[in-house]
PDB file of C-alpha atoms in Angstrom:
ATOM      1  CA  UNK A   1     119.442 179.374 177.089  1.00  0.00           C
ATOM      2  CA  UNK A   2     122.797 180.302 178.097  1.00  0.00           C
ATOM      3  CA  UNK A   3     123.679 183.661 178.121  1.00  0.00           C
ATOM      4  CA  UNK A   4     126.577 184.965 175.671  1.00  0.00           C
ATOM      5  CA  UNK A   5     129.517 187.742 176.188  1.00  0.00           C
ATOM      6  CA  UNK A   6     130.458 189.457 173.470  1.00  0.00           C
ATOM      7  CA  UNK A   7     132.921 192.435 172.794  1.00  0.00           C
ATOM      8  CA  UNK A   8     130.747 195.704 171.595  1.00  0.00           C
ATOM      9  CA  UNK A   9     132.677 196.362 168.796  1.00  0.00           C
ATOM     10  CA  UNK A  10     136.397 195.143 166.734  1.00  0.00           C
ATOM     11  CA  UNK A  11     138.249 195.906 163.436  1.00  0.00           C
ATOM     12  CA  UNK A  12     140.409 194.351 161.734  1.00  0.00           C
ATOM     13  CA  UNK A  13     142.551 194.746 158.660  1.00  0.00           C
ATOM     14  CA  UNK A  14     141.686 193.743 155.278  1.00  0.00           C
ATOM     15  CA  UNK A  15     143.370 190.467 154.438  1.00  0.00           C
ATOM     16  CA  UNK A  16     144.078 189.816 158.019  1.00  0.00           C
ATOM     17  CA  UNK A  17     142.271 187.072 159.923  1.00  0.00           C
ATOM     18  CA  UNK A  18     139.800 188.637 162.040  1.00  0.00           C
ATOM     19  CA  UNK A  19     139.494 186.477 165.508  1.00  0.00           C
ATOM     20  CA  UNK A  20     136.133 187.270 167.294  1.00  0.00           C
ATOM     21  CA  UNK A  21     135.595 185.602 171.013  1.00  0.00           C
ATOM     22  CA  UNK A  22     132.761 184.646 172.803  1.00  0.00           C
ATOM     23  CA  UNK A  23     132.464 183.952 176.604  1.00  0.00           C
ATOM     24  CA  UNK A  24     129.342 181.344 177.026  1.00  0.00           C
ATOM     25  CA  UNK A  25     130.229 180.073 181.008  1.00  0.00           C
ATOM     26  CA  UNK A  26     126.982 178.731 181.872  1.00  0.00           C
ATOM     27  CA  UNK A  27     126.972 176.420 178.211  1.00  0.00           C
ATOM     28  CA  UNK A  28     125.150 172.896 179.346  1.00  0.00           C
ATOM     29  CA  UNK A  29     126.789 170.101 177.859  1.00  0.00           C
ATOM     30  CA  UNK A  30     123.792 169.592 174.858  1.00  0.00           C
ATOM     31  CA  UNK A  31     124.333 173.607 174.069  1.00  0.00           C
ATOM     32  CA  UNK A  32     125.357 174.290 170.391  1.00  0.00           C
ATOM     33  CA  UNK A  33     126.921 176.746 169.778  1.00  0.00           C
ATOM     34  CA  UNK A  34     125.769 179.031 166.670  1.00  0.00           C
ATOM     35  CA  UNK A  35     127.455 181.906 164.432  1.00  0.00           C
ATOM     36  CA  UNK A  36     124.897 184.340 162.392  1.00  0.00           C
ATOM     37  CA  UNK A  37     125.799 188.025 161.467  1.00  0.00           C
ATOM     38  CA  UNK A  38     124.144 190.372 160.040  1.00  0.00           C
ATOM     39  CA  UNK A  39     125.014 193.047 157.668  1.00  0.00           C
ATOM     40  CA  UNK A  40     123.427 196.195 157.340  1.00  0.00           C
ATOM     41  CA  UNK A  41     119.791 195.960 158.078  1.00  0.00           C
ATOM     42  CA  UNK A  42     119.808 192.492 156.237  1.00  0.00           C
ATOM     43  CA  UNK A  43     118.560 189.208 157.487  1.00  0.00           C
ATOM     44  CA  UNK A  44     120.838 187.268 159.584  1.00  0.00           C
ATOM     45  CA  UNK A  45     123.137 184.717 157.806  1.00  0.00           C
ATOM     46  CA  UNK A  46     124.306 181.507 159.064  1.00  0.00           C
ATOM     47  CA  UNK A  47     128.021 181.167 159.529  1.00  0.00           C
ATOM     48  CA  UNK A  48     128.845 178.031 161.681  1.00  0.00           C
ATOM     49  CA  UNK A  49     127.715 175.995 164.659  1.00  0.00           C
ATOM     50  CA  UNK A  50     129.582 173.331 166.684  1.00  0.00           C
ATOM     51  CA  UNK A  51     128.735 171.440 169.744  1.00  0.00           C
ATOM     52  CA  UNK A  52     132.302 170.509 171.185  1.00  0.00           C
ATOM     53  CA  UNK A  53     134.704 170.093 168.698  1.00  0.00           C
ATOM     54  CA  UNK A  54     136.645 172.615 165.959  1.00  0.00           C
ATOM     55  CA  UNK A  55     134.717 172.962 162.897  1.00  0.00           C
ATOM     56  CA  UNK A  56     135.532 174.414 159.392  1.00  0.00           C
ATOM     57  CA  UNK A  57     133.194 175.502 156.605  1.00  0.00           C
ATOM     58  CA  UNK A  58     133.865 177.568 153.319  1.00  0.00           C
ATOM     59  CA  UNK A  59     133.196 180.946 155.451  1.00  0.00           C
ATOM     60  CA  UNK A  60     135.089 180.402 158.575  1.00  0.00           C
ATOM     61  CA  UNK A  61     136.331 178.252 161.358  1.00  0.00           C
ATOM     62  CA  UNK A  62     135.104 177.723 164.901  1.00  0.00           C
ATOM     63  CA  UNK A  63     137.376 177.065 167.697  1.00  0.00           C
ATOM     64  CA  UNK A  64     135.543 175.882 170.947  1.00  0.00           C
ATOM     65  CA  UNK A  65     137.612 175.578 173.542  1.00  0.00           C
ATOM     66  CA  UNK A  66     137.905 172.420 175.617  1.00  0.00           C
ATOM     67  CA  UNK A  67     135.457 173.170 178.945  1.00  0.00           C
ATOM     68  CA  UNK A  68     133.343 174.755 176.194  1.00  0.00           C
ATOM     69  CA  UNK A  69     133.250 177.851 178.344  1.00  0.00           C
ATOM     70  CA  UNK A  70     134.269 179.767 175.202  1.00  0.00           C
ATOM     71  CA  UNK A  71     134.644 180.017 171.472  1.00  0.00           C
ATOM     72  CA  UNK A  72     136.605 182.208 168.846  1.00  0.00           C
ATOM     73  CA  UNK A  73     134.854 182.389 165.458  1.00  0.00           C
ATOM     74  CA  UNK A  74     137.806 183.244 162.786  1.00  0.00           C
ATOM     75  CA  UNK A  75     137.423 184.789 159.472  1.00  0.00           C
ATOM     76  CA  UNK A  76     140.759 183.833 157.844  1.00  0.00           C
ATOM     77  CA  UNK A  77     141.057 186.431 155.297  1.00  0.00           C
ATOM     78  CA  UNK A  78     138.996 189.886 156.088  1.00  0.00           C
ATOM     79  CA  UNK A  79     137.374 191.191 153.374  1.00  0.00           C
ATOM     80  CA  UNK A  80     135.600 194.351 153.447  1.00  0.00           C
ATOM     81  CA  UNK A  81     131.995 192.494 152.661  1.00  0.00           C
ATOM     82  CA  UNK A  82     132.366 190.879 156.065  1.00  0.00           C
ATOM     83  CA  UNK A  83     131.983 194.519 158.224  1.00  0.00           C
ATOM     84  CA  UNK A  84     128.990 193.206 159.894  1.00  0.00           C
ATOM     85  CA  UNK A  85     127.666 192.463 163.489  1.00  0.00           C
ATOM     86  CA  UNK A  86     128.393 189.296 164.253  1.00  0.00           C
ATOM     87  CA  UNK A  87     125.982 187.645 167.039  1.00  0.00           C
ATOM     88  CA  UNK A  88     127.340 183.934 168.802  1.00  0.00           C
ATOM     89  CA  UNK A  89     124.403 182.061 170.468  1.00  0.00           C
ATOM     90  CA  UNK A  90     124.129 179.174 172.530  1.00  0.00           C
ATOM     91  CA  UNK A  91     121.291 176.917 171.781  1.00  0.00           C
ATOM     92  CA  UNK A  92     119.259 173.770 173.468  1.00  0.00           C
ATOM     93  CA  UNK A  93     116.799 171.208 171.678  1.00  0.00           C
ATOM     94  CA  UNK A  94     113.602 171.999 173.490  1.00  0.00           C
ATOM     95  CA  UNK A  95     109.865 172.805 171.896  1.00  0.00           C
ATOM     96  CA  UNK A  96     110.608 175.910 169.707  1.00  0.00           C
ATOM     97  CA  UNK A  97     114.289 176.110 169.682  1.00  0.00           C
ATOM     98  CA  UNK A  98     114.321 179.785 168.845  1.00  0.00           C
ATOM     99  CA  UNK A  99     117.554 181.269 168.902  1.00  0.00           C
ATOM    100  CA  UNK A 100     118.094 184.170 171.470  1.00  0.00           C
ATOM    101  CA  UNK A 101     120.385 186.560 169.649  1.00  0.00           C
ATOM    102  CA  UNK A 102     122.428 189.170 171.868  1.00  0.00           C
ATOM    103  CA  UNK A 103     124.124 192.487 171.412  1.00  0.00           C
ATOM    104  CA  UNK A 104     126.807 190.925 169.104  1.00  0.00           C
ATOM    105  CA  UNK A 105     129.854 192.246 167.873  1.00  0.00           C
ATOM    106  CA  UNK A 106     130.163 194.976 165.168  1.00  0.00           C
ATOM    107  CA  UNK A 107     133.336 193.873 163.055  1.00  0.00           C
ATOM    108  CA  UNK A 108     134.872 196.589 161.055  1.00  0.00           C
ATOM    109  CA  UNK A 109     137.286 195.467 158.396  1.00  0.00           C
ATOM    110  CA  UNK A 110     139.316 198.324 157.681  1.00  0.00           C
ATOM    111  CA  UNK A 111     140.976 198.923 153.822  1.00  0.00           C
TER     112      UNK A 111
ATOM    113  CA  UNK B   1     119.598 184.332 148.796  1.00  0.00           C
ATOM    114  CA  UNK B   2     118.389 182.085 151.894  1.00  0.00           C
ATOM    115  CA  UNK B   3     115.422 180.910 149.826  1.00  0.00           C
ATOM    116  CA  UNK B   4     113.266 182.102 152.356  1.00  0.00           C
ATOM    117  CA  UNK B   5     111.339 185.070 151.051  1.00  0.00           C
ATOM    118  CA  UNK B   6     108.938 187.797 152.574  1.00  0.00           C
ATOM    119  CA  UNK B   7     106.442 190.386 151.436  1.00  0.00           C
ATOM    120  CA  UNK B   8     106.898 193.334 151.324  1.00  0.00           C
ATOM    121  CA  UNK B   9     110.248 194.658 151.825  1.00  0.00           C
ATOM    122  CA  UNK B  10     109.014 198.044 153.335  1.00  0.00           C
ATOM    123  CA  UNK B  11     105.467 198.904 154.584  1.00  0.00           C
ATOM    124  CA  UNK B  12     104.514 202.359 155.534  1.00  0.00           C
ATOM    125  CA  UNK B  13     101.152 202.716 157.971  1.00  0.00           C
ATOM    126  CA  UNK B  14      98.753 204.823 160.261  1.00  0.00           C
ATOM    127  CA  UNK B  15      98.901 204.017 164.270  1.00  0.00           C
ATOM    128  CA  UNK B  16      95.629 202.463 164.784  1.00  0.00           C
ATOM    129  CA  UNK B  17      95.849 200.322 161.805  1.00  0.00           C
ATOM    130  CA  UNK B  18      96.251 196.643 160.705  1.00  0.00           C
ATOM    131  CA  UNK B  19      98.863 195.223 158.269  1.00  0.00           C
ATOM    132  CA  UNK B  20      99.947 191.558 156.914  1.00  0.00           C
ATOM    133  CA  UNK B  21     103.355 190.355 156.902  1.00  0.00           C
ATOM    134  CA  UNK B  22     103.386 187.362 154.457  1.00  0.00           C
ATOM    135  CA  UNK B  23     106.623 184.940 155.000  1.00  0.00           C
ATOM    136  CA  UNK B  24     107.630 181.906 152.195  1.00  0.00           C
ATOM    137  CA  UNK B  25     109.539 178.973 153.604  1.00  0.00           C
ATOM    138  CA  UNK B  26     112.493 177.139 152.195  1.00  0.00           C
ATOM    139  CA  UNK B  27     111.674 174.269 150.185  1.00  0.00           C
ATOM    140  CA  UNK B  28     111.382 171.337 152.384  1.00  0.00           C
ATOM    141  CA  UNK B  29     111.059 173.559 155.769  1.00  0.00           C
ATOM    142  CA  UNK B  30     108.690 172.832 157.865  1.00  0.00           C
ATOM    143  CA  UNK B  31     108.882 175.323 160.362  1.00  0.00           C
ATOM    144  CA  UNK B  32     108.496 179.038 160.076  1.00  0.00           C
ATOM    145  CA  UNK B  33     109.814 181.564 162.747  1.00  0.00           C
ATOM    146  CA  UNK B  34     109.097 185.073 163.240  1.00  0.00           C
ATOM    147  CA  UNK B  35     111.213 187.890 165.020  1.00  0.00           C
ATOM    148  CA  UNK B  36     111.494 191.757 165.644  1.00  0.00           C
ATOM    149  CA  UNK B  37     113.781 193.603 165.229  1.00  0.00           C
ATOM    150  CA  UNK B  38     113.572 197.290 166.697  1.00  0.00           C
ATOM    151  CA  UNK B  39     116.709 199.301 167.755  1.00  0.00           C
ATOM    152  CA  UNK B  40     116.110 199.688 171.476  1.00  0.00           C
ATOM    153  CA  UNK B  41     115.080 195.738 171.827  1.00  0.00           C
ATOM    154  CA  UNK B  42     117.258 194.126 169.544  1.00  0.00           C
ATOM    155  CA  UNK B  43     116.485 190.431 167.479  1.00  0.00           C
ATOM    156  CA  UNK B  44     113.568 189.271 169.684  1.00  0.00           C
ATOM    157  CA  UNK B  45     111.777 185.860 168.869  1.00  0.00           C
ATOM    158  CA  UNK B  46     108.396 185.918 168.235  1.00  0.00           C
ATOM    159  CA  UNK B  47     106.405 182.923 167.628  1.00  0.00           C
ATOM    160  CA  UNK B  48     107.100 179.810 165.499  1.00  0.00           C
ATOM    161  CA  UNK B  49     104.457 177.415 163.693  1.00  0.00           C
ATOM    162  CA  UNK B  50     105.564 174.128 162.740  1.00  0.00           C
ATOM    163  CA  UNK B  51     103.680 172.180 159.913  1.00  0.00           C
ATOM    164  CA  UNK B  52     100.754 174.381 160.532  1.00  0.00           C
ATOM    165  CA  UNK B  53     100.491 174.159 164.207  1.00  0.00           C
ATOM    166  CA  UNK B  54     101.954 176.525 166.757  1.00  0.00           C
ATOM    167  CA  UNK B  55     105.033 175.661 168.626  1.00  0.00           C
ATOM    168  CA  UNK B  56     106.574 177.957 170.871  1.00  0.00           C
ATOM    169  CA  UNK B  57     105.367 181.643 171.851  1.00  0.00           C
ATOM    170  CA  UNK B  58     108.009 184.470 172.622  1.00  0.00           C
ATOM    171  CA  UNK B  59     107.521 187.942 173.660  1.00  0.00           C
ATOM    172  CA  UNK B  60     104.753 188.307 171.260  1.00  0.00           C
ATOM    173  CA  UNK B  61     101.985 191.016 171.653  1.00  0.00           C
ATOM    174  CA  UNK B  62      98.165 190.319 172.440  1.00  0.00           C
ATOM    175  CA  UNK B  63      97.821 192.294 169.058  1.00  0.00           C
ATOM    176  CA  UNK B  64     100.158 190.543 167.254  1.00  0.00           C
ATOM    177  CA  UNK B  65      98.921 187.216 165.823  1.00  0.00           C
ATOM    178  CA  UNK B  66     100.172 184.461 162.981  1.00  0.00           C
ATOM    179  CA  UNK B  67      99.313 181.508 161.131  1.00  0.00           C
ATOM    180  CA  UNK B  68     100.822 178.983 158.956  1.00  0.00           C
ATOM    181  CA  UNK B  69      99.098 177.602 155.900  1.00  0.00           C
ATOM    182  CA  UNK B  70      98.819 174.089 154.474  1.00  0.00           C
ATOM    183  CA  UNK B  71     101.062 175.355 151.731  1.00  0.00           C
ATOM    184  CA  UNK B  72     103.239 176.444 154.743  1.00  0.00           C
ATOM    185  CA  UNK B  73     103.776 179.603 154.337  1.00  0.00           C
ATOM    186  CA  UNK B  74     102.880 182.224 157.535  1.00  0.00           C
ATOM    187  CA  UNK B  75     101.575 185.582 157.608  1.00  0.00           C
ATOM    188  CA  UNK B  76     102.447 187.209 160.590  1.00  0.00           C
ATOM    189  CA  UNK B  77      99.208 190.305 161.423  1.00  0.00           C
ATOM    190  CA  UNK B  78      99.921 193.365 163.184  1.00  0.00           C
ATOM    191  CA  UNK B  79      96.414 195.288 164.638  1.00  0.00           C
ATOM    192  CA  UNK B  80      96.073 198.398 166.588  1.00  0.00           C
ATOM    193  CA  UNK B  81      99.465 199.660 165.395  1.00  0.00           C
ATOM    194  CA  UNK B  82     101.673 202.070 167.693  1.00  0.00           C
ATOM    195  CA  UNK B  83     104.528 203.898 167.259  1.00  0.00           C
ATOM    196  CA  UNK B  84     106.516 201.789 168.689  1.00  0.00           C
ATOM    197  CA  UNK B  85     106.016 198.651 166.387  1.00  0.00           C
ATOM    198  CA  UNK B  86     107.953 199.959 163.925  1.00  0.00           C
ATOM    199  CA  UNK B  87     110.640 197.883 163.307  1.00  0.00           C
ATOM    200  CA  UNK B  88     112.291 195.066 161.138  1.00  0.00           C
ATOM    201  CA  UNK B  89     110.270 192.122 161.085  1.00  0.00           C
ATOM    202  CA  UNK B  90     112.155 188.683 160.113  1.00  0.00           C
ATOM    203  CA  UNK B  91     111.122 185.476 159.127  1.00  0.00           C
ATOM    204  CA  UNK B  92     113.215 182.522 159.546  1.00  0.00           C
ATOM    205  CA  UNK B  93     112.412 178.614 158.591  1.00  0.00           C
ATOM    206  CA  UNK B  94     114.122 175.219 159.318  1.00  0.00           C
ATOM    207  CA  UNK B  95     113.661 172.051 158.487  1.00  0.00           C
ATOM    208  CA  UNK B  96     111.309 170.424 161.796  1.00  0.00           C
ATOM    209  CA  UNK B  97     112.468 173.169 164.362  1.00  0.00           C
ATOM    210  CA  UNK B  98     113.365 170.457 166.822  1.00  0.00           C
ATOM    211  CA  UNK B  99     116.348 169.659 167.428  1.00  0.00           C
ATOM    212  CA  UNK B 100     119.793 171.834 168.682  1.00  0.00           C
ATOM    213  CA  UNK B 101     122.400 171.525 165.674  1.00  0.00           C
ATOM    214  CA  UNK B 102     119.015 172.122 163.046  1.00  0.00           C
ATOM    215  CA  UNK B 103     119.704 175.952 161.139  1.00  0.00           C
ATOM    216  CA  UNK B 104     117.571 178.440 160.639  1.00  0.00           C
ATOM    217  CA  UNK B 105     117.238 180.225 157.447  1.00  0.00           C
ATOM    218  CA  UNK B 106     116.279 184.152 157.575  1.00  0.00           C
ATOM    219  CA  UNK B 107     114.566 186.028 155.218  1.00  0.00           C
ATOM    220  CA  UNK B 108     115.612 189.708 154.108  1.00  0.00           C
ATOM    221  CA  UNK B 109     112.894 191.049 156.364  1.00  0.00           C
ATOM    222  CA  UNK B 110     110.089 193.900 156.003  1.00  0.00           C
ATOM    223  CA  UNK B 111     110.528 197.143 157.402  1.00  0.00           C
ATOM    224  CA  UNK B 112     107.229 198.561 158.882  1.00  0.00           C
ATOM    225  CA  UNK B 113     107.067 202.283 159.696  1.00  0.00           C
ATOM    226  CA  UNK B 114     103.959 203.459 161.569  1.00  0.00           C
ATOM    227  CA  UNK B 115     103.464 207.367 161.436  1.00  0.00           C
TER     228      UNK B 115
END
C-alpha cells in the first residue's frame, strides 16, 4: 500500500473549518483513499473515502487533488467532539484489504 | 455505535496465561478483522476471516490465533501472554472484505493488561 504523510499534530478553532492534508505520492491509480479517526482510546470511525474525485458526506468533505498525489480532509465547522487523531490511508483491492493506518494527525479544536 | 461489538471491554491477566477476545460482526458482514493497538507499534492489522475461512495474515504472533464461526462471529486467543501484549485489541467487519472503496466498521475494542 502506499505510504501516507501526515502532519504530527494541528489545532484549530472552534467553529472554524479545520483543513487537514495528506501527502500520498506513490497513490496507484486503483488506490482509495480513506479517512478514519479516532478519539480517545475509542475504535476508529469512518469519515470519508474517495478514489479521484471531491466527495461530501454529513461529517466532512474530501478534496483530492487532481494527480491524486494529495488530499485535504475538511471539517467545516470544528467542534470540540472532533479533537481526535485523524489517520488518511491509501488502500488497494487485493486478498485481505486491511487498511494500514499511520501515525495520523492529532487535531486539537481549541474553545 | 458501529454495530460491531466486542467482549470484554477491559481484561486484566498473568504473563504466562491464555485469554479470549470474542468479536460480533455487523449485520450482513461477512468479514471480520482484527488489529493491535499498543503505543510503541501503533494500529497494526492482524488477521482477517471471511465467511469462516481465513483471508489474509498480518504481523500476527505464532501465539496468537483466531477463528470465525458459522454464526460469524471471531474470537481472537492470546496464549503464553507477555508483557508486552498488552494493548488495545480491535475488531473491525465489512461487508465481503474484497474490494478497495468496501468500509470497515470498528468495534470499541478490549483493553488487555498483562501484569
Amino acid at each position: 500500500d502506499a505510504k501516507t504523510t501526515q502532519p504530527t499534530s494541528m489545532d484549530c478553532a472552534e467553529g472554524r473549518a479545520a483543513n487537514l492534508p495528506c501527502n500520498h505520492s506513490t497513490i496507484s491509480g486503483n488506490e482509495y483513499v480513506y479517512w478514519y479517526r479516532q478519539i480517545h482510546s475509542q475504535g476508529p470511525q469512518y469519515i470519508i473515502h474517495g478514489l479521484k474525485n471531491n466527495e461530501t458526506n454529513e461529517m466532512a468533505s474530501l478534496i483530492i487533488t487532481e494527480d491524486r498525489k494529495s488530499s485535504t480532509l475538511i471539517l467545516p465547522h470544528a467542534t470540540l467532539r472532533d479533537t481526535a487523531v485523524y489517520y488518511c490511508i491509501v488502500r488497494v483491492a487485493k486478498t485481505g484489504n486491511q487498511f494500514y493506518f499511520g501515525t495520523g494527525t492529532s487535531l486539537t479544536v481549541i474553545p | 455505535d458501529s454495530g460491531v461489538t466486542q467482549t470484554p471491554k477491559h481484561l486484566i491477566t498473568a504473563t504466562g496465561q491464555r485469554v479470549t477476545l470474542r468479536c460480533s460482526p455487523r449485520s450482513g458482514d461477512l468479514s471480520v478483522y482484527w488489529y493491535q493497538q499498543s503505543l510503541d507499534q501503533g494500529l497494526q492489522f492482524l488477521i482477517q476471516y471471511y465467511n469462516g475461512e481465513e483471508r489474509a495474515k498480518g504481523n500476527i504472533l505464532e501465539r496468537f490465533s483466531a477463528q470465525q464461526f458459522p454464526d460469524l462471529h471471531s474470537e481472537l486467543n492470546l496464549s503464553s501472554l507477555e508483557l508486552g501484549d498488552s494493548a488495545l485489541y480491535f475488531c473491525a467487519s465489512s461487508v465481503s472484505g474484497g474490494a478497495a472503496q468496501e468500509t470497515q466498521y470498528f468495534g470499541p475494542g478490549t483493553r488487555l493488561l498483562v501484569l
